[in-house]
Amino acid sequence: MDIDISESDLAFEEEVLRNPFKLKGWLRYLDHKRDAPVRTVSVIYERALRSLPGSYKLWHMYLGHRTGQLRGKNPLQFSDEVRKTELCFERALLLLHKMPELWLKYIRFMRVQADVTRTRRVCDRALRALPVTQHARVWRMYLRFAEHVGGHTAHHVYARYLRAWPEESERLVDYCESHEEWNAMTLALVKVLDNTGFRSSRGTSEYGLWVRLAHVLRVHARDLQGWDVERVMRDGIGRFADQAGALWAALGEWHAGQGDVERARDVYEEAVTSVRTVRDFALVFDAYAEFEQATVAAELEHDVERGRTGVRTALRLVQLERLLERRAFLASDVELREIPHSVRAWLRRAGLWRARADDSALTDKQRAKALDMERETFAQAVAAIDPR
């Protein structure tokens, strides 16, 4: 480790020989030789560290010097230098293993290399060596590395991370979504929703997570395996009876996407007669109407190909017309379920029957039935409204 010493170096050499345990002398010497060849600077660092092996500042500067020389270079072509730099990190951490910045610098250096296993082991060692208060800094780099690697490594790392930070489970959901791992994303969401004590660090409500799960099940149903989609969605509907509109719509769309038109219609019918809020009704009814319009369009396209209008097309048109005619009564049902003691709601309901009774396009029998329903509506209102 000998180097050539010039006349300008003599004063600095005398100072470090006279006071080898004084940091300032070594720093002045290093600053003087900052433009010297790389090997010369490295030798001075090594001499300084033999005298001051516990100096964090010297190690930090030396490791920065070595990693800087390898920046932008192929680690396979410079494998000897890479290995020497790794050994320098190991030597530094023998005494300074509680210094988070050295571990982070080591992880950054290892991430550039092509060895996934050794990089992962350095991250694991950093977590074991550092206090818990410093783990967040390590995890940020560890997760970026795992996401870059992907596959089994990413899921293994996330599993460990979520044992310590369960409130960050949505980060795993986002990772699975970005990599189109729909089965893993669904499993992650189900685990979160099954955890009654889960509190999202992002402030996401449980209902918001259910809507996200329903979206995945609906849109990527063909990519999922082993999931009872209807059972999962109905579980969410049961938990959020007052906010179930989006989940009902997703369930109906899922059945439609599976090609089961009649089952989808049954689901929509069940939804419009069971939702409890006007907002949910509007959402479900719009989805129901779009579904019926899509079935009519499909039948018309089929008829064009055959060159004639079929019975199924006429039936679909009648179903769509009846649905649109029922909208006012269905909305009234929802309003009364939501506010059963509202006088105005009952009067609006009776007004719907009165308008139907006055409709000259209906038969006498239909108008008479409408009048009977108006009287029955008033009777139901008297029984339901609290006189207080």
C-alpha positions as YAML, in Angstrom:
chain: A
units: angstrom
residues:
- id: 1
  name: MET
  ca: [0.00, 0.00, 0.00]
- id: 2
  name: ASP
  ca: [2.93, 2.31, -0.63]
- id: 3
  name: ILE
  ca: [2.43, 5.52, -2.59]
- id: 4
  name: ASP
  ca: [4.72, 8.14, -3.99]
- id: 5
  name: ILE
  ca: [5.03, 11.13, -1.70]
- id: 6
  name: SER
  ca: [5.80, 14.54, -3.20]
- id: 7
  name: GLU
  ca: [7.31, 17.50, -1.43]
- id: 8
  name: SER
  ca: [3.88, 19.10, -1.07]
- id: 9
  name: ASP
  ca: [2.73, 16.01, 0.85]
- id: 10
  name: LEU
  ca: [5.50, 16.08, 3.46]
- id: 11
  name: ALA
  ca: [3.77, 18.51, 5.79]
- id: 12
  name: PHE
  ca: [0.60, 16.44, 5.78]
- id: 13
  name: GLU
  ca: [2.56, 13.19, 6.24]
- id: 14
  name: GLU
  ca: [4.37, 14.64, 9.24]
- id: 15
  name: GLU
  ca: [1.07, 15.77, 10.77]
- id: 16
  name: VAL
  ca: [-0.66, 12.38, 10.45]
- id: 17
  name: LEU
  ca: [2.46, 10.56, 11.69]
- id: 18
  name: ARG
  ca: [2.70, 12.87, 14.65]
- id: 19
  name: ASN
  ca: [-1.02, 12.66, 15.50]
- id: 20
  name: PRO
  ca: [-2.42, 9.53, 13.80]
- id: 21
  name: PHE
  ca: [-5.55, 9.54, 15.98]
- id: 22
  name: LYS
  ca: [-6.54, 13.08, 15.09]
- id: 23
  name: LEU
  ca: [-9.31, 13.11, 12.46]
- id: 24
  name: LYS
  ca: [-8.74, 16.65, 11.22]
- id: 25
  name: GLY
  ca: [-5.21, 15.84, 10.12]
- id: 26
  name: TRP
  ca: [-6.40, 12.97, 7.93]
- id: 27
  name: LEU
  ca: [-9.24, 15.08, 6.51]
- id: 28
  name: ARG
  ca: [-6.81, 17.84, 5.55]
- id: 29
  name: TYR
  ca: [-4.53, 15.28, 3.90]
- id: 30
  name: LEU
  ca: [-7.44, 13.76, 1.95]
- id: 31
  name: ASP
  ca: [-8.64, 17.17, 0.83]
- id: 32
  name: HIS
  ca: [-5.11, 17.96, -0.38]
- id: 33
  name: LYS
  ca: [-5.03, 14.70, -2.41]
- id: 34
  name: ARG
  ca: [-8.56, 14.94, -3.79]
- id: 35
  name: ASP
  ca: [-7.26, 15.16, -7.39]
- id: 36
  name: ALA
  ca: [-4.72, 12.37, -6.95]
- id: 37
  name: PRO
  ca: [-5.10, 8.94, -8.62]
- id: 38
  name: VAL
  ca: [-7.83, 6.71, -7.23]
- id: 39
  name: ARG
  ca: [-5.38, 4.19, -5.78]
- id: 40
  name: THR
  ca: [-3.46, 6.91, -3.92]
- id: 41
  name: VAL
  ca: [-6.60, 8.27, -2.28]
- id: 42
  name: SER
  ca: [-7.72, 4.75, -1.36]
- id: 43
  name: VAL
  ca: [-4.38, 4.04, 0.34]
- id: 44
  name: ILE
  ca: [-4.68, 7.19, 2.43]
- id: 45
  name: TYR
  ca: [-8.19, 6.22, 3.46]
- id: 46
  name: GLU
  ca: [-6.97, 2.77, 4.49]
- id: 47
  name: ARG
  ca: [-4.14, 4.26, 6.56]
- id: 48
  name: ALA
  ca: [-6.56, 6.65, 8.25]
- id: 49
  name: LEU
  ca: [-9.01, 3.87, 9.07]
- id: 50
  name: ARG
  ca: [-6.27, 1.72, 10.61]
- id: 51
  name: SER
  ca: [-5.77, 4.50, 13.11]
- id: 52
  name: LEU
  ca: [-9.44, 5.48, 13.44]
- id: 53
  name: PRO
  ca: [-11.47, 2.31, 12.68]
- id: 54
  name: GLY
  ca: [-14.56, 3.65, 14.46]
- id: 55
  name: SER
  ca: [-14.77, 6.98, 12.62]
- id: 56
  name: TYR
  ca: [-18.17, 7.21, 10.94]
- id: 57
  name: LYS
  ca: [-17.14, 10.23, 8.91]
- id: 58
  name: LEU
  ca: [-14.07, 8.50, 7.47]
- id: 59
  name: TRP
  ca: [-16.02, 5.36, 6.57]
- id: 60
  name: HIS
  ca: [-18.81, 7.38, 5.01]
- id: 61
  name: MET
  ca: [-16.34, 9.31, 2.85]
- id: 62
  name: TYR
  ca: [-14.33, 6.20, 1.94]
- id: 63
  name: LEU
  ca: [-17.39, 4.19, 0.92]
- id: 64
  name: GLY
  ca: [-18.65, 7.14, -1.11]
- id: 65
  name: HIS
  ca: [-15.26, 7.31, -2.81]
- id: 66
  name: ARG
  ca: [-15.29, 3.59, -3.70]
- id: 67
  name: THR
  ca: [-18.90, 3.45, -4.87]
- id: 68
  name: GLY
  ca: [-18.43, 6.63, -6.88]
- id: 69
  name: GLN
  ca: [-15.62, 4.97, -8.87]
- id: 70
  name: LEU
  ca: [-17.99, 2.12, -9.82]
- id: 71
  name: ARG
  ca: [-20.99, 4.29, -10.71]
- id: 72
  name: GLY
  ca: [-22.17, 3.61, -14.25]
- id: 73
  name: LYS
  ca: [-19.83, 0.64, -14.72]
- id: 74
  name: ASN
  ca: [-20.88, -2.91, -15.49]
- id: 75
  name: PRO
  ca: [-20.64, -4.91, -12.22]
- id: 76
  name: LEU
  ca: [-19.80, -8.08, -14.15]
- id: 77
  name: GLN
  ca: [-16.82, -6.50, -15.92]
- id: 78
  name: PHE
  ca: [-15.55, -4.91, -12.68]
- id: 79
  name: SER
  ca: [-16.42, -7.82, -10.40]
- id: 80
  name: ASP
  ca: [-13.09, -7.60, -8.48]
- id: 81
  name: GLU
  ca: [-13.63, -3.95, -7.59]
- id: 82
  name: VAL
  ca: [-17.25, -4.66, -6.69]
- id: 83
  name: ARG
  ca: [-16.15, -7.43, -4.36]
- id: 84
  name: LYS
  ca: [-13.52, -5.21, -2.70]
- id: 85
  name: THR
  ca: [-16.15, -2.51, -2.15]
- id: 86
  name: GLU
  ca: [-18.50, -5.04, -0.58]
- id: 87
  name: LEU
  ca: [-15.72, -6.09, 1.81]
- id: 88
  name: CYS
  ca: [-15.20, -2.43, 2.73]
- id: 89
  name: PHE
  ca: [-18.88, -2.17, 3.64]
- id: 90
  name: GLU
  ca: [-18.60, -5.32, 5.75]
- id: 91
  name: ARG
  ca: [-15.57, -3.94, 7.58]
- id: 92
  name: ALA
  ca: [-17.35, -0.66, 8.26]
- id: 93
  name: LEU
  ca: [-20.43, -2.41, 9.64]
- id: 94
  name: LEU
  ca: [-18.41, -4.52, 12.07]
- id: 95
  name: LEU
  ca: [-18.13, -1.48, 14.33]
- id: 96
  name: LEU
  ca: [-20.83, 0.84, 12.94]
- id: 97
  name: HIS
  ca: [-23.73, -1.60, 12.52]
- id: 98
  name: LYS
  ca: [-26.10, 0.81, 14.29]
- id: 99
  name: MET
  ca: [-25.60, 3.54, 11.70]
- id: 100
  name: PRO
  ca: [-28.62, 3.50, 9.34]
- id: 101
  name: GLU
  ca: [-26.98, 5.63, 6.65]
- id: 102
  name: LEU
  ca: [-24.22, 3.05, 6.11]
- id: 103
  name: TRP
  ca: [-26.80, 0.28, 5.70]
- id: 104
  name: LEU
  ca: [-28.80, 2.39, 3.26]
- id: 105
  name: LYS
  ca: [-25.66, 3.16, 1.27]
- id: 106
  name: TYR
  ca: [-24.83, -0.57, 1.25]
- id: 107
  name: ILE
  ca: [-28.34, -1.46, 0.03]
- id: 108
  name: ARG
  ca: [-28.19, 1.17, -2.72]
- id: 109
  name: PHE
  ca: [-24.86, -0.24, -3.83]
- id: 110
  name: MET
  ca: [-26.12, -3.84, -3.80]
- id: 111
  name: ARG
  ca: [-29.27, -2.98, -5.76]
- id: 112
  name: VAL
  ca: [-27.08, -2.10, -8.74]
- id: 113
  name: GLN
  ca: [-25.52, -5.58, -8.71]
- id: 114
  name: ALA
  ca: [-27.11, -8.56, -10.43]
- id: 115
  name: ASP
  ca: [-27.32, -10.75, -7.30]
- id: 116
  name: VAL
  ca: [-30.86, -10.69, -5.91]
- id: 117
  name: THR
  ca: [-30.19, -13.11, -3.04]
- id: 118
  name: ARG
  ca: [-27.23, -11.22, -1.61]
- id: 119
  name: THR
  ca: [-29.08, -7.92, -1.87]
- id: 120
  name: ARG
  ca: [-32.05, -9.39, -0.03]
- id: 121
  name: ARG
  ca: [-29.77, -10.73, 2.69]
- id: 122
  name: VAL
  ca: [-28.20, -7.29, 3.19]
- id: 123
  name: CYS
  ca: [-31.70, -5.82, 3.65]
- id: 124
  name: ASP
  ca: [-32.56, -8.55, 6.15]
- id: 125
  name: ARG
  ca: [-29.37, -7.91, 8.10]
- id: 126
  name: ALA
  ca: [-30.09, -4.20, 8.19]
- id: 127
  name: LEU
  ca: [-33.51, -4.85, 9.71]
- id: 128
  name: ARG
  ca: [-31.99, -7.13, 12.34]
- id: 129
  name: ALA
  ca: [-29.17, -4.71, 13.22]
- id: 130
  name: LEU
  ca: [-31.03, -1.40, 13.33]
- id: 131
  name: PRO
  ca: [-33.54, -0.31, 15.99]
- id: 132
  name: VAL
  ca: [-37.22, -0.46, 15.09]
- id: 133
  name: THR
  ca: [-37.41, 3.32, 14.84]
- id: 134
  name: GLN
  ca: [-35.12, 3.15, 11.78]
- id: 135
  name: HIS
  ca: [-36.90, 0.28, 10.01]
- id: 136
  name: ALA
  ca: [-39.17, 2.51, 7.94]
- id: 137
  name: ARG
  ca: [-36.15, 3.88, 6.07]
- id: 138
  name: VAL
  ca: [-34.91, 0.39, 5.26]
- id: 139
  name: TRP
  ca: [-38.35, -0.86, 4.23]
- id: 140
  name: ARG
  ca: [-38.77, 1.93, 1.70]
- id: 141
  name: MET
  ca: [-35.68, 0.76, -0.16]
- id: 142
  name: TYR
  ca: [-36.38, -2.93, 0.44]
- id: 143
  name: LEU
  ca: [-39.87, -2.68, -1.08]
- id: 144
  name: ARG
  ca: [-38.64, -0.75, -4.12]
- id: 145
  name: PHE
  ca: [-36.06, -3.47, -4.67]
- id: 146
  name: ALA
  ca: [-38.65, -6.24, -4.21]
- id: 147
  name: GLU
  ca: [-41.11, -4.58, -6.59]
- id: 148
  name: HIS
  ca: [-38.36, -4.27, -9.19]
- id: 149
  name: VAL
  ca: [-37.50, -7.97, -8.84]
- id: 150
  name: GLY
  ca: [-41.15, -9.08, -8.68]
- id: 151
  name: GLY
  ca: [-42.38, -12.66, -8.51]
- id: 152
  name: HIS
  ca: [-42.04, -14.78, -5.39]
- id: 153
  name: THR
  ca: [-39.44, -12.45, -3.88]
- id: 154
  name: ALA
  ca: [-41.83, -9.49, -3.93]
- id: 155
  name: HIS
  ca: [-44.64, -11.44, -2.25]
- id: 156
  name: HIS
  ca: [-42.26, -12.90, 0.35]
- id: 157
  name: VAL
  ca: [-40.96, -9.42, 1.23]
- id: 158
  name: TYR
  ca: [-44.45, -7.93, 1.36]
- id: 159
  name: ALA
  ca: [-45.62, -10.73, 3.66]
- id: 160
  name: ARG
  ca: [-42.86, -9.82, 6.13]
- id: 161
  name: TYR
  ca: [-43.53, -6.10, 5.76]
- id: 162
  name: LEU
  ca: [-47.24, -6.43, 6.45]
- id: 163
  name: ARG
  ca: [-46.62, -8.42, 9.62]
- id: 164
  name: ALA
  ca: [-44.95, -5.30, 10.98]
- id: 165
  name: TRP
  ca: [-47.09, -2.67, 9.20]
- id: 166
  name: PRO
  ca: [-50.53, -4.23, 8.57]
- id: 167
  name: GLU
  ca: [-52.10, -0.82, 7.96]
- id: 168
  name: GLU
  ca: [-50.08, -0.63, 4.71]
- id: 169
  name: SER
  ca: [-51.86, -3.62, 3.13]
- id: 170
  name: GLU
  ca: [-53.19, -1.43, 0.30]
- id: 171
  name: ARG
  ca: [-49.64, -1.07, -0.96]
- id: 172
  name: LEU
  ca: [-49.60, -4.81, -1.74]
- id: 173
  name: VAL
  ca: [-52.98, -4.43, -3.45]
- id: 174
  name: ASP
  ca: [-51.58, -1.63, -5.61]
- id: 175
  name: TYR
  ca: [-48.51, -3.72, -6.47]
- id: 176
  name: CYS
  ca: [-50.64, -6.69, -7.56]
- id: 177
  name: GLU
  ca: [-52.87, -4.41, -9.60]
- id: 178
  name: SER
  ca: [-49.94, -2.76, -11.38]
- id: 179
  name: HIS
  ca: [-48.53, -6.20, -12.28]
- id: 180
  name: GLU
  ca: [-51.97, -7.59, -13.23]
- id: 181
  name: GLU
  ca: [-51.79, -10.34, -10.59]
- id: 182
  name: TRP
  ca: [-55.55, -10.48, -10.13]
- id: 183
  name: ASN
  ca: [-55.71, -13.61, -7.99]
- id: 184
  name: ALA
  ca: [-53.13, -12.22, -5.58]
- id: 185
  name: MET
  ca: [-54.89, -8.84, -5.53]
- id: 186
  name: THR
  ca: [-58.22, -10.48, -4.71]
- id: 187
  name: LEU
  ca: [-56.63, -12.56, -1.95]
- id: 188
  name: ALA
  ca: [-54.97, -9.47, -0.47]
- id: 189
  name: LEU
  ca: [-58.27, -7.54, -0.43]
- id: 190
  name: VAL
  ca: [-60.15, -10.48, 1.13]
- id: 191
  name: LYS
  ca: [-57.52, -10.77, 3.89]
- id: 192
  name: VAL
  ca: [-57.83, -7.06, 4.62]
- id: 193
  name: LEU
  ca: [-61.63, -7.21, 4.75]
- id: 194
  name: ASP
  ca: [-61.57, -10.29, 6.99]
- id: 195
  name: ASN
  ca: [-59.39, -8.39, 9.47]
- id: 196
  name: THR
  ca: [-61.94, -6.55, 11.60]
- id: 197
  name: GLY
  ca: [-59.20, -4.50, 13.26]
- id: 198
  name: PHE
  ca: [-57.73, -3.17, 10.01]
- id: 199
  name: ARG
  ca: [-57.26, 0.60, 9.82]
- id: 200
  name: SER
  ca: [-56.03, 1.95, 6.52]
- id: 201
  name: SER
  ca: [-53.09, 4.35, 6.65]
- id: 202
  name: ARG
  ca: [-54.68, 6.13, 3.66]
- id: 203
  name: GLY
  ca: [-58.02, 6.57, 5.36]
- id: 204
  name: THR
  ca: [-59.80, 4.20, 2.97]
- id: 205
  name: SER
  ca: [-63.09, 2.99, 4.40]
- id: 206
  name: GLU
  ca: [-64.12, -0.64, 4.54]
- id: 207
  name: TYR
  ca: [-66.83, 0.11, 2.02]
- id: 208
  name: GLY
  ca: [-64.26, 1.59, -0.36]
- id: 209
  name: LEU
  ca: [-62.25, -1.63, -0.15]
- id: 210
  name: TRP
  ca: [-65.38, -3.67, -0.88]
- id: 211
  name: VAL
  ca: [-66.10, -1.57, -3.96]
- id: 212
  name: ARG
  ca: [-62.54, -2.13, -5.14]
- id: 213
  name: LEU
  ca: [-62.88, -5.88, -4.60]
- id: 214
  name: ALA
  ca: [-66.18, -5.93, -6.49]
- id: 215
  name: HIS
  ca: [-64.55, -4.09, -9.39]
- id: 216
  name: VAL
  ca: [-61.76, -6.69, -9.62]
- id: 217
  name: LEU
  ca: [-64.20, -9.59, -9.44]
- id: 218
  name: ARG
  ca: [-66.40, -8.03, -12.12]
- id: 219
  name: VAL
  ca: [-63.78, -6.85, -14.59]
- id: 220
  name: HIS
  ca: [-61.27, -9.69, -14.26]
- id: 221
  name: ALA
  ca: [-63.60, -12.59, -13.54]
- id: 222
  name: ARG
  ca: [-62.14, -14.69, -16.36]
- id: 223
  name: ASP
  ca: [-58.63, -14.34, -14.90]
- id: 224
  name: LEU
  ca: [-59.66, -15.47, -11.41]
- id: 225
  name: GLN
  ca: [-59.62, -19.08, -10.30]
- id: 226
  name: GLY
  ca: [-61.31, -20.70, -7.34]
- id: 227
  name: TRP
  ca: [-63.42, -17.72, -6.27]
- id: 228
  name: ASP
  ca: [-67.17, -17.85, -5.59]
- id: 229
  name: VAL
  ca: [-67.80, -14.35, -6.92]
- id: 230
  name: GLU
  ca: [-71.51, -14.18, -6.09]
- id: 231
  name: ARG
  ca: [-70.96, -15.35, -2.52]
- id: 232
  name: VAL
  ca: [-68.20, -12.78, -1.96]
- id: 233
  name: MET
  ca: [-70.27, -9.91, -3.39]
- id: 234
  name: ARG
  ca: [-73.39, -10.87, -1.44]
- id: 235
  name: ASP
  ca: [-71.30, -10.89, 1.71]
- id: 236
  name: GLY
  ca: [-70.41, -7.26, 1.01]
- id: 237
  name: ILE
  ca: [-74.03, -6.42, 0.21]
- id: 238
  name: GLY
  ca: [-75.08, -7.89, 3.55]
- id: 239
  name: ARG
  ca: [-72.49, -5.81, 5.42]
- id: 240
  name: PHE
  ca: [-73.41, -2.53, 3.73]
- id: 241
  name: ALA
  ca: [-77.15, -2.70, 3.26]
- id: 242
  name: ASP
  ca: [-77.35, 1.11, 3.26]
- id: 243
  name: GLN
  ca: [-74.59, 1.51, 0.62]
- id: 244
  name: ALA
  ca: [-75.06, -1.61, -1.46]
- id: 245
  name: GLY
  ca: [-75.88, 0.03, -4.80]
- id: 246
  name: ALA
  ca: [-72.40, -0.23, -6.30]
- id: 247
  name: LEU
  ca: [-72.06, -3.85, -5.14]
- id: 248
  name: TRP
  ca: [-75.47, -4.83, -6.58]
- id: 249
  name: ALA
  ca: [-74.56, -3.20, -9.89]
- id: 250
  name: ALA
  ca: [-71.21, -5.02, -9.95]
- id: 251
  name: LEU
  ca: [-72.89, -8.37, -9.25]
- id: 252
  name: GLY
  ca: [-75.39, -7.84, -12.06]
- id: 253
  name: GLU
  ca: [-72.65, -6.80, -14.47]
- id: 254
  name: TRP
  ca: [-70.62, -9.87, -13.49]
- id: 255
  name: HIS
  ca: [-73.51, -12.21, -14.37]
- id: 256
  name: ALA
  ca: [-74.04, -10.34, -17.63]
- id: 257
  name: GLY
  ca: [-70.35, -10.65, -18.43]
- id: 258
  name: GLN
  ca: [-70.61, -14.40, -17.85]
- id: 259
  name: GLY
  ca: [-73.37, -14.55, -20.45]
- id: 260
  name: ASP
  ca: [-76.09, -15.45, -17.93]
- id: 261
  name: VAL
  ca: [-78.65, -12.83, -18.97]
- id: 262
  name: GLU
  ca: [-81.60, -14.22, -17.01]
- id: 263
  name: ARG
  ca: [-79.57, -14.48, -13.79]
- id: 264
  name: ALA
  ca: [-78.34, -10.91, -14.28]
- id: 265
  name: ARG
  ca: [-81.94, -9.72, -14.68]
- id: 266
  name: ASP
  ca: [-82.94, -11.55, -11.49]
- id: 267
  name: VAL
  ca: [-80.12, -9.83, -9.61]
- id: 268
  name: TYR
  ca: [-81.13, -6.40, -10.86]
- id: 269
  name: GLU
  ca: [-84.77, -7.06, -9.95]
- id: 270
  name: GLU
  ca: [-83.73, -8.12, -6.46]
- id: 271
  name: ALA
  ca: [-81.57, -5.02, -6.17]
- id: 272
  name: VAL
  ca: [-84.18, -2.42, -7.20]
- id: 273
  name: THR
  ca: [-86.67, -3.92, -4.75]
- id: 274
  name: SER
  ca: [-84.27, -4.16, -1.80]
- id: 275
  name: VAL
  ca: [-81.96, -1.10, -1.84]
- id: 276
  name: ARG
  ca: [-82.67, 1.32, 0.98]
- id: 277
  name: THR
  ca: [-81.58, 4.69, -0.32]
- id: 278
  name: VAL
  ca: [-82.57, 6.79, -3.31]
- id: 279
  name: ARG
  ca: [-78.91, 7.19, -4.26]
- id: 280
  name: ASP
  ca: [-78.40, 3.41, -4.43]
- id: 281
  name: PHE
  ca: [-81.63, 3.02, -6.36]
- id: 282
  name: ALA
  ca: [-80.55, 5.54, -8.99]
- id: 283
  name: LEU
  ca: [-77.22, 3.73, -9.40]
- id: 284
  name: VAL
  ca: [-78.79, 0.26, -9.68]
- id: 285
  name: PHE
  ca: [-81.67, 1.35, -11.92]
- id: 286
  name: ASP
  ca: [-79.31, 3.05, -14.36]
- id: 287
  name: ALA
  ca: [-77.21, -0.11, -14.51]
- id: 288
  name: TYR
  ca: [-80.39, -2.20, -14.99]
- id: 289
  name: ALA
  ca: [-81.61, 0.05, -17.82]
- id: 290
  name: GLU
  ca: [-78.22, -0.04, -19.54]
- id: 291
  name: PHE
  ca: [-78.25, -3.82, -19.27]
- id: 292
  name: GLU
  ca: [-81.71, -4.06, -20.87]
- id: 293
  name: GLN
  ca: [-80.71, -1.65, -23.62]
- id: 294
  name: ALA
  ca: [-77.60, -3.73, -24.31]
- id: 295
  name: THR
  ca: [-79.68, -6.91, -24.61]
- id: 296
  name: VAL
  ca: [-82.09, -5.17, -27.02]
- id: 297
  name: ALA
  ca: [-79.17, -3.92, -29.11]
- id: 298
  name: ALA
  ca: [-77.68, -7.41, -29.21]
- id: 299
  name: GLU
  ca: [-80.99, -8.92, -30.34]
- id: 300
  name: LEU
  ca: [-81.45, -6.25, -33.03]
- id: 301
  name: GLU
  ca: [-77.96, -6.91, -34.34]
- id: 302
  name: HIS
  ca: [-78.77, -10.61, -34.45]
- id: 303
  name: ASP
  ca: [-82.02, -9.88, -36.32]
- id: 304
  name: VAL
  ca: [-80.16, -7.80, -38.90]
- id: 305
  name: GLU
  ca: [-77.86, -10.73, -39.56]
- id: 306
  name: ARG
  ca: [-80.86, -13.06, -40.00]
- id: 307
  name: GLY
  ca: [-82.85, -10.53, -42.03]
- id: 308
  name: ARG
  ca: [-86.00, -10.66, -39.88]
- id: 309
  name: THR
  ca: [-87.30, -9.55, -36.50]
- id: 310
  name: GLY
  ca: [-87.55, -12.33, -33.95]
- id: 311
  name: VAL
  ca: [-89.87, -12.88, -31.00]
- id: 312
  name: ARG
  ca: [-86.98, -12.46, -28.56]
- id: 313
  name: THR
  ca: [-86.40, -8.92, -29.78]
- id: 314
  name: ALA
  ca: [-90.02, -7.98, -29.22]
- id: 315
  name: LEU
  ca: [-89.88, -9.54, -25.76]
- id: 316
  name: ARG
  ca: [-86.74, -7.58, -24.85]
- id: 317
  name: LEU
  ca: [-88.36, -4.33, -26.00]
- id: 318
  name: VAL
  ca: [-91.43, -4.99, -23.88]
- id: 319
  name: GLN
  ca: [-89.24, -5.74, -20.84]
- id: 320
  name: LEU
  ca: [-87.34, -2.46, -21.34]
- id: 321
  name: GLU
  ca: [-90.58, -0.45, -21.70]
- id: 322
  name: ARG
  ca: [-92.07, -1.99, -18.57]
- id: 323
  name: LEU
  ca: [-88.92, -1.30, -16.61]
- id: 324
  name: LEU
  ca: [-88.99, 2.38, -17.58]
- id: 325
  name: GLU
  ca: [-92.71, 2.58, -16.73]
- id: 326
  name: ARG
  ca: [-92.05, 1.10, -13.28]
- id: 327
  name: ARG
  ca: [-89.32, 3.57, -12.40]
- id: 328
  name: ALA
  ca: [-91.51, 6.05, -10.55]
- id: 329
  name: PHE
  ca: [-93.17, 3.32, -8.45]
- id: 330
  name: LEU
  ca: [-89.85, 1.61, -7.70]
- id: 331
  name: ALA
  ca: [-88.34, 4.94, -6.61]
- id: 332
  name: SER
  ca: [-91.38, 5.54, -4.42]
- id: 333
  name: ASP
  ca: [-90.88, 2.12, -2.79]
- id: 334
  name: VAL
  ca: [-87.29, 3.04, -1.96]
- id: 335
  name: GLU
  ca: [-88.31, 6.42, -0.54]
- id: 336
  name: LEU
  ca: [-90.86, 4.77, 1.73]
- id: 337
  name: ARG
  ca: [-88.36, 2.17, 2.89]
- id: 338
  name: GLU
  ca: [-85.92, 4.96, 3.67]
- id: 339
  name: ILE
  ca: [-88.44, 7.33, 5.35]
- id: 340
  name: PRO
  ca: [-91.55, 5.31, 6.23]
- id: 341
  name: HIS
  ca: [-93.05, 8.13, 8.33]
- id: 342
  name: SER
  ca: [-92.83, 10.83, 5.65]
- id: 343
  name: VAL
  ca: [-96.25, 12.27, 4.82]
- id: 344
  name: ARG
  ca: [-94.95, 13.78, 1.59]
- id: 345
  name: ALA
  ca: [-93.57, 10.44, 0.46]
- id: 346
  name: TRP
  ca: [-96.95, 8.78, 1.01]
- id: 347
  name: LEU
  ca: [-98.74, 11.60, -0.82]
- id: 348
  name: ARG
  ca: [-96.38, 11.23, -3.75]
- id: 349
  name: ARG
  ca: [-97.13, 7.51, -3.78]
- id: 350
  name: ALA
  ca: [-100.86, 8.12, -3.81]
- id: 351
  name: GLY
  ca: [-100.39, 10.72, -6.54]
- id: 352
  name: LEU
  ca: [-98.73, 8.11, -8.76]
- id: 353
  name: TRP
  ca: [-101.81, 5.88, -8.49]
- id: 354
  name: ARG
  ca: [-104.13, 8.87, -9.10]
- id: 355
  name: ALA
  ca: [-102.18, 9.74, -12.29]
- id: 356
  name: ARG
  ca: [-102.50, 6.17, -13.43]
- id: 357
  name: ALA
  ca: [-106.24, 6.17, -12.72]
- id: 358
  name: ASP
  ca: [-106.61, 9.32, -14.86]
- id: 359
  name: ASP
  ca: [-104.63, 7.85, -17.76]
- id: 360
  name: SER
  ca: [-107.10, 7.51, -20.64]
- id: 361
  name: ALA
  ca: [-104.79, 5.09, -22.45]
- id: 362
  name: LEU
  ca: [-105.52, 2.43, -19.84]
- id: 363
  name: THR
  ca: [-108.55, 0.14, -19.77]
- id: 364
  name: ASP
  ca: [-111.40, 0.66, -17.33]
- id: 365
  name: LYS
  ca: [-110.25, -2.35, -15.34]
- id: 366
  name: GLN
  ca: [-106.71, -0.97, -15.03]
- id: 367
  name: ARG
  ca: [-107.98, 2.47, -13.96]
- id: 368
  name: ALA
  ca: [-110.29, 0.89, -11.39]
- id: 369
  name: LYS
  ca: [-107.40, -1.11, -10.00]
- id: 370
  name: ALA
  ca: [-105.35, 2.09, -9.76]
- id: 371
  name: LEU
  ca: [-108.11, 3.76, -7.72]
- id: 372
  name: ASP
  ca: [-108.19, 0.75, -5.40]
- id: 373
  name: MET
  ca: [-104.41, 1.01, -4.97]
- id: 374
  name: GLU
  ca: [-104.73, 4.72, -4.19]
- id: 375
  name: ARG
  ca: [-107.18, 3.98, -1.39]
- id: 376
  name: GLU
  ca: [-104.98, 1.17, -0.13]
- id: 377
  name: THR
  ca: [-101.99, 3.52, -0.15]
- id: 378
  name: PHE
  ca: [-103.80, 5.99, 2.10]
- id: 379
  name: ALA
  ca: [-104.73, 3.14, 4.45]
- id: 380
  name: GLN
  ca: [-101.09, 2.01, 4.61]
- id: 381
  name: ALA
  ca: [-99.97, 5.58, 5.26]
- id: 382
  name: VAL
  ca: [-102.35, 5.98, 8.19]
- id: 383
  name: ALA
  ca: [-101.03, 2.75, 9.68]
- id: 384
  name: ALA
  ca: [-97.37, 3.59, 9.12]
- id: 385
  name: ILE
  ca: [-97.15, 7.29, 10.01]
- id: 386
  name: ASP
  ca: [-96.39, 8.05, 13.63]
- id: 387
  name: PRO
  ca: [-99.05, 10.58, 14.77]
- id: 388
  name: ARG
  ca: [-96.53, 12.21, 17.08]
...
